[in-house]
Coordinates of C-alpha atoms in Angstrom, one line a residue:
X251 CA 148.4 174.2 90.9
X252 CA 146.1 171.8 92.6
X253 CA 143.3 173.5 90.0
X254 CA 144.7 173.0 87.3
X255 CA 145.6 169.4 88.1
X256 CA 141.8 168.6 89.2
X257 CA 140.5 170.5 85.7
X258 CA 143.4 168.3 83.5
X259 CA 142.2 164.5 85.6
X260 CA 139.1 165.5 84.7
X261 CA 139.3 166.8 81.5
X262 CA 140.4 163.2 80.9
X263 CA 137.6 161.5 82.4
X264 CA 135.2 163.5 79.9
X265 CA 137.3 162.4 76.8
X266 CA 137.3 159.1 78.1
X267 CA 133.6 158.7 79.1
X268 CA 130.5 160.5 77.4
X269 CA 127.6 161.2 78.4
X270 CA 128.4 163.1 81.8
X271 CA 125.2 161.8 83.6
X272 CA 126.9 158.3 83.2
X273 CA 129.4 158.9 85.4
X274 CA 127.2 161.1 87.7
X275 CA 128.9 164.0 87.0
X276 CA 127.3 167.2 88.1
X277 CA 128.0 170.9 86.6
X278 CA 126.6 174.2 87.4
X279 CA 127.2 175.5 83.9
X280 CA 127.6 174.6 80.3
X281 CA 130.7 173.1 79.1
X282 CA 132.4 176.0 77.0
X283 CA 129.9 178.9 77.4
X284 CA 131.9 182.4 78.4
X285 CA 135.2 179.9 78.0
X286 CA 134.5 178.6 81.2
X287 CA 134.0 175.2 82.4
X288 CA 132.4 176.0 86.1
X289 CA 132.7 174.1 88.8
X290 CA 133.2 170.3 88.3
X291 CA 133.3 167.4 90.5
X292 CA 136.5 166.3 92.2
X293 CA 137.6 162.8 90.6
X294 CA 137.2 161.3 94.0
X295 CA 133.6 161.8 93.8
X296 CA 133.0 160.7 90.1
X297 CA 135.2 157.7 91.0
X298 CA 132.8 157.2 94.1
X299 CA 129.8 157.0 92.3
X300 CA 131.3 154.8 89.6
X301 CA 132.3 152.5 92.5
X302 CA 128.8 152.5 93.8
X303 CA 126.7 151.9 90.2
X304 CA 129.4 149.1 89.5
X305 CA 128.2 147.5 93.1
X306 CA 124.9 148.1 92.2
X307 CA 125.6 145.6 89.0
X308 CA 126.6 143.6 91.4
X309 CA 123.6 143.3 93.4
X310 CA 121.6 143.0 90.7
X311 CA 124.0 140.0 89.0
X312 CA 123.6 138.1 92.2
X313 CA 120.2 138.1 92.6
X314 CA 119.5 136.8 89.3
X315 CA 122.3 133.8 90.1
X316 CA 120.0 133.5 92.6
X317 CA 116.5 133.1 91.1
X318 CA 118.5 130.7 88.4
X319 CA 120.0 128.8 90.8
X320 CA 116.4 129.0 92.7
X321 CA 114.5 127.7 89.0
X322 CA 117.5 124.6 89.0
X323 CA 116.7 123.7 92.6
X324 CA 113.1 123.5 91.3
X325 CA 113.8 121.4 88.4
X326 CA 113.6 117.3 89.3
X327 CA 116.9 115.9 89.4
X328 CA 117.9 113.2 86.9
X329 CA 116.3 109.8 87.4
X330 CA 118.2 106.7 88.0
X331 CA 116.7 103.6 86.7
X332 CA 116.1 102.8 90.7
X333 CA 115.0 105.7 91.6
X334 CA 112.8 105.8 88.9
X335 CA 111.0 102.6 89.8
X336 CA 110.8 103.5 93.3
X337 CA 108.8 106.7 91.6
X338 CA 106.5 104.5 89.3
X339 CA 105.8 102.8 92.1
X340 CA 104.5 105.8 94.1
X341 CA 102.2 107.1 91.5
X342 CA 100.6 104.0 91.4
X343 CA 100.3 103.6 94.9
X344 CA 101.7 100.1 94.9
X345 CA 100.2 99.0 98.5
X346 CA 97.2 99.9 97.0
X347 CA 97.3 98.7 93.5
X348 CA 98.3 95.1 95.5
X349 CA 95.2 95.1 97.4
X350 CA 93.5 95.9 93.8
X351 CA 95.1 92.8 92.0
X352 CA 94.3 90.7 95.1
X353 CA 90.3 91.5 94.8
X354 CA 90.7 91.0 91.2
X355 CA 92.8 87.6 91.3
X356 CA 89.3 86.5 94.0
X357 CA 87.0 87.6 91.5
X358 CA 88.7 85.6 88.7
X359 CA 89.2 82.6 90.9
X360 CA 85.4 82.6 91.4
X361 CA 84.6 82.8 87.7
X362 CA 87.0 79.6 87.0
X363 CA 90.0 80.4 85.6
X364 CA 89.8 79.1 81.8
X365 CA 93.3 79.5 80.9
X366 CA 96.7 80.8 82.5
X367 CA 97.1 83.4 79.8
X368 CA 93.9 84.9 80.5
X369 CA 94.2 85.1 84.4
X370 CA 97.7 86.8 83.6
X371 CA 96.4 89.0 81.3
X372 CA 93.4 89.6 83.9
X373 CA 95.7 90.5 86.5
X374 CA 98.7 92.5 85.0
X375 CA 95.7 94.3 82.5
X376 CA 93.7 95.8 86.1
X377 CA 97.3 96.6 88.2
X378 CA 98.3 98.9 84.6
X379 CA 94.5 100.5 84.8
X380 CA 95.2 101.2 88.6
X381 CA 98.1 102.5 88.1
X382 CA 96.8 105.0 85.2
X383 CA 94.0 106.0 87.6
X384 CA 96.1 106.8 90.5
X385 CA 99.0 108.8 88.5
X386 CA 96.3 111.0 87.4
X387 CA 94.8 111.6 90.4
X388 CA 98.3 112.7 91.9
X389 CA 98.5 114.9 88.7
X390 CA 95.2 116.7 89.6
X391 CA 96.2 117.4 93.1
X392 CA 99.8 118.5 92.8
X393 CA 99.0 121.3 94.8
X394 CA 96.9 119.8 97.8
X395 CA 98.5 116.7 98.2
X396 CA 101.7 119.6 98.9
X397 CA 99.4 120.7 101.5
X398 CA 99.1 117.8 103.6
X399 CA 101.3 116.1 105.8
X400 CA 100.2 112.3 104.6
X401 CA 101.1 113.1 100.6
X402 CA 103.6 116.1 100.8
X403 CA 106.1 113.7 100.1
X404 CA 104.8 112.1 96.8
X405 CA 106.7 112.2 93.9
X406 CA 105.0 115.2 92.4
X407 CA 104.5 117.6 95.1
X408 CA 108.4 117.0 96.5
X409 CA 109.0 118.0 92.7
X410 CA 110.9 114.5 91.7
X411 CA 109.1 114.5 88.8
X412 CA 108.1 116.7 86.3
X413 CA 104.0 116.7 85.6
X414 CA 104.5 116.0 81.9
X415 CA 106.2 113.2 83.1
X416 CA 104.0 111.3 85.1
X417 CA 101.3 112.3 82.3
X418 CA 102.8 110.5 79.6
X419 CA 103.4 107.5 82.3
X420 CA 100.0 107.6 83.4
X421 CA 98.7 107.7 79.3
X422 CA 101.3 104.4 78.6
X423 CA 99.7 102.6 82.1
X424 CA 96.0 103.3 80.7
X425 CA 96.5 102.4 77.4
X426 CA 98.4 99.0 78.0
X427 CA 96.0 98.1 80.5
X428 CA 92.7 98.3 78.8
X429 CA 94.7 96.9 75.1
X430 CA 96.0 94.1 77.3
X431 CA 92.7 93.2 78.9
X432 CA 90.9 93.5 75.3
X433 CA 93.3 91.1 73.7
X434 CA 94.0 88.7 76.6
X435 CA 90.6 88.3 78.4
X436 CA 87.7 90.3 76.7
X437 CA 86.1 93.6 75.7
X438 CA 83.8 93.6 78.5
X439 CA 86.8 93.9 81.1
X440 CA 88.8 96.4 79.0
X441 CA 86.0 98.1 79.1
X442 CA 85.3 97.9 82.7
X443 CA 88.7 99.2 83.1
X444 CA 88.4 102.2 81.3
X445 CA 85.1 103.2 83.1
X446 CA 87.0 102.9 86.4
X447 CA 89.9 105.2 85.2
X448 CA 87.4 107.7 84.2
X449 CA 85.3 107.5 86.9
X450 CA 88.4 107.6 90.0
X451 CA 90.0 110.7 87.7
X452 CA 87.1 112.8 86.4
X453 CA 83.8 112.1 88.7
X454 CA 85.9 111.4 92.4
X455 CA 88.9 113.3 92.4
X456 CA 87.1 116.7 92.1
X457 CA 84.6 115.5 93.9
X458 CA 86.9 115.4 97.0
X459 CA 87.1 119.6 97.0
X460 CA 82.9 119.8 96.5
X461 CA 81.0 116.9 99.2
X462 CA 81.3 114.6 101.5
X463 CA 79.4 112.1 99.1
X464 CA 82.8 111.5 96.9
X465 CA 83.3 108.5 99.1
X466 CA 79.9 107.0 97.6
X467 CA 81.7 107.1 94.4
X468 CA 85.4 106.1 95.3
X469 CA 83.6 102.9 96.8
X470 CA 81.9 102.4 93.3
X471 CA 85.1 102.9 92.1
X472 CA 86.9 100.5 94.4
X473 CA 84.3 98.2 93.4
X474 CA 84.8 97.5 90.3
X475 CA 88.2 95.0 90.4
X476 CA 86.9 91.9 91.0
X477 CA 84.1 92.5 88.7
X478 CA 86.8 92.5 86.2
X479 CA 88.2 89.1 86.9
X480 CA 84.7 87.9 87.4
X481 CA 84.2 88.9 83.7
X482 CA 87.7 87.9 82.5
X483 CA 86.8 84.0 83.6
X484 CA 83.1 84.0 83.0
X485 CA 82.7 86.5 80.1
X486 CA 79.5 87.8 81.7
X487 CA 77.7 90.1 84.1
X488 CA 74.4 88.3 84.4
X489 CA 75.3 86.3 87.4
X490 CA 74.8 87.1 91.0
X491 CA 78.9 86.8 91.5
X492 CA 79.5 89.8 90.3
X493 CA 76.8 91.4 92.1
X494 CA 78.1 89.6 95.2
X495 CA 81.7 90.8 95.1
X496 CA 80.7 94.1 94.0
X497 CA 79.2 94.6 97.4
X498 CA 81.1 93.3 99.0
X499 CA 84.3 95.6 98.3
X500 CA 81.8 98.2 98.7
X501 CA 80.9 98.0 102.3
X502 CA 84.8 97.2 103.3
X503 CA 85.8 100.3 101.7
X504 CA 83.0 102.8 103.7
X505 CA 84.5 101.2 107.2
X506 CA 88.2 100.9 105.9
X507 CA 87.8 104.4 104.1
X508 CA 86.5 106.4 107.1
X509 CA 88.6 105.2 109.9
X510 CA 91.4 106.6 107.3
X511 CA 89.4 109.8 106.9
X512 CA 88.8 110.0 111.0
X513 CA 93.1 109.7 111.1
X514 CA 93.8 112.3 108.8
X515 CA 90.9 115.0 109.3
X516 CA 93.4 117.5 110.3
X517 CA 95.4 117.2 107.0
X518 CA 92.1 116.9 104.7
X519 CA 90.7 120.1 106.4
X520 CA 93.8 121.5 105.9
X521 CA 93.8 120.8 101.6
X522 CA 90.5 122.0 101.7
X523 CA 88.9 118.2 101.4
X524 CA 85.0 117.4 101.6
X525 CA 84.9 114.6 104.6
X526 CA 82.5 113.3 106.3
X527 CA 84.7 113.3 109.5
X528 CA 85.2 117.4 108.9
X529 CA 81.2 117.7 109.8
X530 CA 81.0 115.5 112.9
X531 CA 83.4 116.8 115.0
X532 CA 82.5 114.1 118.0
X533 CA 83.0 111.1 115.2
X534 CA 79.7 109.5 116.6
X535 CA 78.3 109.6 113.0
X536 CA 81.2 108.3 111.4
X537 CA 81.9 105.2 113.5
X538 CA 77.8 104.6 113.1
X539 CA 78.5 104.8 109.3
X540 CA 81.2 102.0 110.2
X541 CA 79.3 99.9 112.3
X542 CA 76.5 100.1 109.5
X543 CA 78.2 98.7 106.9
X544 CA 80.7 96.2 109.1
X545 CA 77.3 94.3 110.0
X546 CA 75.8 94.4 106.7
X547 CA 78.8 92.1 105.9
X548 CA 77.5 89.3 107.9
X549 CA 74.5 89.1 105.7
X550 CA 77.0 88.0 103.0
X551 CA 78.3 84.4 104.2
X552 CA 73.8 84.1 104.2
X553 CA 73.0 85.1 101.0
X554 CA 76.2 83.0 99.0
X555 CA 74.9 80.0 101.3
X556 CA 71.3 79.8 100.7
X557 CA 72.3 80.8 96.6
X558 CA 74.4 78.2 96.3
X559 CA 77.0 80.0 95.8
X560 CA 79.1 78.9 98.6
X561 CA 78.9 75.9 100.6
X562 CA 77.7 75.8 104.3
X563 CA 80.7 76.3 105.6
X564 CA 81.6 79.3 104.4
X565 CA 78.3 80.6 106.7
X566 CA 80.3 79.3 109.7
X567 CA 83.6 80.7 109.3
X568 CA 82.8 83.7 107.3
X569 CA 80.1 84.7 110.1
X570 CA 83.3 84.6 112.9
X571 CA 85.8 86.8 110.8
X572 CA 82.6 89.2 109.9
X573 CA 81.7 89.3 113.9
X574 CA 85.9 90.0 114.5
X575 CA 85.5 93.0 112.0
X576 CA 82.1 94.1 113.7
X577 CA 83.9 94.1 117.2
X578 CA 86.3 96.2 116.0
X579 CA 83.7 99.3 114.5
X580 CA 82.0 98.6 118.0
X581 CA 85.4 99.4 120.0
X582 CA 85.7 102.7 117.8
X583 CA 81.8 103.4 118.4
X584 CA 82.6 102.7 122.0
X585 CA 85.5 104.8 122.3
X586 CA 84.9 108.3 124.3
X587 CA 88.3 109.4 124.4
X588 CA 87.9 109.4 120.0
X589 CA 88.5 113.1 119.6
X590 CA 91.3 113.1 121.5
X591 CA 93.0 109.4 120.6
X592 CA 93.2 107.6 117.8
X593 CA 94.0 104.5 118.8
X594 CA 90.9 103.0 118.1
X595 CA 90.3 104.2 114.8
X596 CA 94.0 103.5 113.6
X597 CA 93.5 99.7 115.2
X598 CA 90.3 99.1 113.0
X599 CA 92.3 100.6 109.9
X600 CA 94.6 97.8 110.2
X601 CA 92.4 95.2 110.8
X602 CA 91.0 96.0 107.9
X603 CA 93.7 95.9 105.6
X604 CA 93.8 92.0 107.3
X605 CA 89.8 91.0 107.0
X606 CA 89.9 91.7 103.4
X607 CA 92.1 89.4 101.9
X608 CA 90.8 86.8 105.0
X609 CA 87.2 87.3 104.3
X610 CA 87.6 86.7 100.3
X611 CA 90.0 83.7 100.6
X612 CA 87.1 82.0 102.7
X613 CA 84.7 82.7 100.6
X614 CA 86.3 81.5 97.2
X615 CA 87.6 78.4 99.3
X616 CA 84.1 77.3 100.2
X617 CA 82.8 78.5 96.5
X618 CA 81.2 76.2 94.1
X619 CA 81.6 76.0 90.2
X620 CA 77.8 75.7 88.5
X621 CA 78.0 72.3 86.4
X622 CA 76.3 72.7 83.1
X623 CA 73.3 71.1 82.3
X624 CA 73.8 68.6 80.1
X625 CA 76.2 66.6 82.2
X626 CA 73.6 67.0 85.5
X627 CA 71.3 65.0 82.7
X628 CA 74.3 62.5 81.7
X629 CA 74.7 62.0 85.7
X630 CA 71.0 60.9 86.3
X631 CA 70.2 59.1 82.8
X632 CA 70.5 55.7 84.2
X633 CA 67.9 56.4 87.1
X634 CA 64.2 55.9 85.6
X635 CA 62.7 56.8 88.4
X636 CA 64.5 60.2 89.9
X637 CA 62.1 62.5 87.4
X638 CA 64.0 65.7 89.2
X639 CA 67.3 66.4 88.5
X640 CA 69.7 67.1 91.1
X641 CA 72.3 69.7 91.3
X642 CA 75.6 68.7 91.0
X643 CA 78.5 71.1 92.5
X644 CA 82.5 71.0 92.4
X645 CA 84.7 73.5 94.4
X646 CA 85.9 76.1 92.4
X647 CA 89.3 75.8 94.6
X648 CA 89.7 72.4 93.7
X649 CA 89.1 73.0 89.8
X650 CA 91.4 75.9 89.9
X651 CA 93.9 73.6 91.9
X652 CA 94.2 70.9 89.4
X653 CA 94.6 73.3 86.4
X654 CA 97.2 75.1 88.2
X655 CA 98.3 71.6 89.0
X656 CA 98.2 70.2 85.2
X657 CA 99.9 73.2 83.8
X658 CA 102.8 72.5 86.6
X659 CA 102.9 69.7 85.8
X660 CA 102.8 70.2 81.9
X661 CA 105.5 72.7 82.5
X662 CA 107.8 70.1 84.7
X663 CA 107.2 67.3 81.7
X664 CA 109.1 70.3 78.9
X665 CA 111.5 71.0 81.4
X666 CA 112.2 67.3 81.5
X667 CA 112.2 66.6 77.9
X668 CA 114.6 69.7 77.6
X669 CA 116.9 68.6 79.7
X670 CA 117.1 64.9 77.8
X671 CA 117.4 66.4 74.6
X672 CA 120.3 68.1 75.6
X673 CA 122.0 65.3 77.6
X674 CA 121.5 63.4 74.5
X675 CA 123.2 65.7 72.1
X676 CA 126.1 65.9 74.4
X677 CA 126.4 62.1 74.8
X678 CA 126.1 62.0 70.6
X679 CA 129.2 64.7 70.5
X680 CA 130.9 64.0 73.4
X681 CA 130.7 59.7 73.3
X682 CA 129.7 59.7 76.8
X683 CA 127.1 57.1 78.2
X684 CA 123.5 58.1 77.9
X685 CA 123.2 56.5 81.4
X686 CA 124.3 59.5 82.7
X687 CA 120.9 61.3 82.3
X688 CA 120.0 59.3 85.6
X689 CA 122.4 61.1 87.5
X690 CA 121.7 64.1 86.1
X691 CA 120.5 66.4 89.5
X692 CA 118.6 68.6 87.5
X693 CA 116.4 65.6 85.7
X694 CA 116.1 63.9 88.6
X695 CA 114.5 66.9 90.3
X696 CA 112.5 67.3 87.7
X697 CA 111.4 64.2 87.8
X698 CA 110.7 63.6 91.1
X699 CA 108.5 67.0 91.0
X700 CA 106.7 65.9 87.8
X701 CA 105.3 62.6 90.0
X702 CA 104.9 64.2 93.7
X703 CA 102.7 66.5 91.4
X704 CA 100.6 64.0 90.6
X705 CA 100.2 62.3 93.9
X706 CA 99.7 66.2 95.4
X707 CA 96.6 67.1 93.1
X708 CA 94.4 63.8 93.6
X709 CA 95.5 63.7 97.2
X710 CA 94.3 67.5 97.8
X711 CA 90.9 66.6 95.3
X712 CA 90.1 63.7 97.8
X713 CA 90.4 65.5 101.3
X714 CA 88.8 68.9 100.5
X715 CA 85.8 67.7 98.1
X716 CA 85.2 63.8 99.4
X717 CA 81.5 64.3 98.8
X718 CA 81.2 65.8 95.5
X719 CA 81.2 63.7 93.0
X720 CA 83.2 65.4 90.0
X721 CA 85.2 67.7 92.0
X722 CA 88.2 65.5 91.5
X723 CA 89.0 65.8 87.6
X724 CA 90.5 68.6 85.7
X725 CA 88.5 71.5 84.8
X726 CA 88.6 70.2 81.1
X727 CA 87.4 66.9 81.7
X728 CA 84.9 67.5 84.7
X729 CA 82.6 69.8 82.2
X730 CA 81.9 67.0 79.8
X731 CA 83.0 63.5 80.8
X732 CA 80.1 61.7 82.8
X733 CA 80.3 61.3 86.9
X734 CA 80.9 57.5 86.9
X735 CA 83.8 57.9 84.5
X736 CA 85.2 60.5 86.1
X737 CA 85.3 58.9 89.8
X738 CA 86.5 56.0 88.4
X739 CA 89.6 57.7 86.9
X740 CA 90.0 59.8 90.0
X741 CA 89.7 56.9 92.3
X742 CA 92.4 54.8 90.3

């Protein structure tokens, strides 16, 4: 009885389900050959194995949940419009697109700044350019900046941003830089732009992985900002400025580069970078690389004095913030416990991050604008007997400070005029006294800015630049109007 009730469950089965080897049947004959159907599995089993294949699916169903769910986790999350800032900002290394504006904003200052719409497109042109430069250069080294501990968590590597995406915002950077310092300053400094994003993406970035000369070209690289707002104000590279401030970023960035490098050796060797630091183990050679160039700065307060450049007391002060900076590549030098502690390399790291942005304040403070020729000749026309003309200089700070000054002060004198016309249209509607304009808080702010303006700027000309005799009018009226006019204007 129990035979015949196996045979009939799993006669069944077979109806049900074709091919056997599907279910895992197994038989020791053929099905209806001599009338018999030989032994067959018990149901039990076949239902077994039909258990186990379906677990099997299973298995196999969660694993690929898991390798989707693995390919979502690796997908960047949708941006916020913060959190998408915060990301622009880290491909363009803001800190050090700052310092970037900051050398370029000195060299433009230098130059003279001819108009407010040129310095602003001097200055927002280079930080777009910088920006392009360093978004590429994260694009290029996804997968050794994941590598080290300093950059593991930019915004490429920690995958919160796709690579097409910071590609297309490194494209719109570059091309809005360069077309914004064409059209606002010049060609020359567009172009100056463009050679600095190909040279930081295609010449140093793979020239990190190959020797430990990159950091020759990253400082030639580095260089080239204030060259740029040199050009922007003066329109030319035939000047020693430029030259000037060109080597002067130069030096800073071996010194400030290295003591970086000497920080971080661990993580470069790690990424598989070309440092000098990696070869000299004992970091003798590097802090003499640091010392060498952190004294060739003092020969730079020399050179801008005895050039004319500066005035002589930019040889004074620039010669005790230069001997602070030395004193600091000395202490590293010095340092015997350097393989071992960092604190002497990390100290002269931040101190230079400070000397910068000292060291070029002085020296466009003390600077001095070249008058042109034809008003040295209007100066000395009423003197027969001086047959040698004599230089006459202005501080660029000053000139700069009263054009800043007038355009305040131009700006205050709208605002005012704004704020009458629409006092006056209200008193027109309204039937309410005019007098009320002098009460108005707002005009009378104005106002009183517009004056203390005035009595700011020739105060400020008459302290710092006593003794030169033009450096008291406005950059417009300085370049052409003769000296005894122009004192005489100042002085009333």
């Amino acid at each position: 009885k129990n035979h015949h009730h196996h045979r009939s469950s799993m006669l069944r089965v077979l109806r049900l389900r074709r091919p056997l080897r599907s279910l895992g049947h197994v038989t020791r004959g053929s099905i209806g050959s001599l009338g018999s159907f030989g032994h067959v599995t018990r149901p039990r089993v076949v239902f077994g194995r039909l258990l186990s294949s379906s677990s099997s699916s299973r298995v196999v169903d969660s694993q690929s949940e898991s390798r989707s769910a693995s390919e979502s986790a690796r997908r960047p999350k949708a941006l916020t419009w913060s959190r998408r800032m915060k990301v622009y900002g880290e491909l363009s290394k803001f800190k050090l697109s700052t310092l970037v504006v900051v050398t370029t904003a000195g060299g433009l200052w230098l130059a003279g700044i001819p108009s407010l719409t040129t310095a602003t497109s001097a200055l927002v042109g280079t930080s777009l350019a910088a920006a392009c430069a360093n978004t590429f250069n994260q694009v290029r080294e996804i997968e050794f900046d994941a590598q080290m501990k300093r950059t593991r968590g930019r915004p490429l590597p920690a995958n919160r941003i796709t690579p097409l995406h910071a590609k297309v915002f490194g494209v719109t950077t570059g091309v809005a830089g360069t077309g914004i310092l064409a059209l606002g300053a010049n060609p020359l400094s567009a172009g100056l732009a463009l050679t600095t994003i190909l040279l930081y993406t295609s010449v140093y970035t793979p020239l990190k992985r190959t020797t430990q000369h990159n950091t020759l070209v990253g400082a030639v690289v580095g260089s080239i900002p204030p060259v740029i707002g040199w050009t922007a104000g003066a329109g030319t590279l035939l000047d020693p400025e430029p030259a000037i401030l060109f080597a002067v970023l130069f030096a800073w960035q071996y010194t400030h580069f290295l003591a970086l490098a000497w920080l971080h050796r661990r993580d470069y060797a790690n990424a598989g970078y070309k440092m000098l630091p990696l070869y000299d183990p004992s970091g003798e050679k590097t802090a003499l690389v640091s010392i060498a160039f952190s004294a060739a700065m003092l020969l730079v307060p020399v050179v801008t004095t005895f050039t004319d450049i500066t005035s002589g007391m930019f040889l004074v002060d620039g010669t005790v913030l230069n001997a602070w900076w030395l004193l600091h590549s000395y202490r590293f030098y010095n340092d015997d416990e350097r393989e071992s502690n960092n604190a002497k390399a990390r100290k002269l790291f931040r101190v230079s991050l400070v000397y910068l942005p000292l060291f070029i304040m002085l020296m466009f403070l003390h600077a001095y604008e070249r008058v042109p020729q034809e008003v040295q000749q209007s100066a000395v026309s009423d003197t027969a007997d001086n047959n040698e003309v004599q230089p006459l200089r202005r501080s660029v700070s000053v000139r700069n400070y009263h054009m800043l000054s007038q355009s305040l002060q131009d700006t205050f004198h709208d605002l005012r005029r704004f704020f009458d016309s629409n006092n006056i249209s209200k008193n027109a509607s309204g039937g309410n006294d005019r007098n009320k304009n002098n009460s108005d808080p707002v005009v009378v702010t104005v106002t009183s800015a517009t004056t203390n303006m005035d009595r700011i700027s020739s105060s400020v000309g008459r302290r710092l630049c006593p003794h030169e005799s033009i450096a008291h009018a406005p950059a417009g009226v300085a370049a052409t109007a003769p000296v005894a006019a122009t004192q005489e204007r100042t002085d009333g």
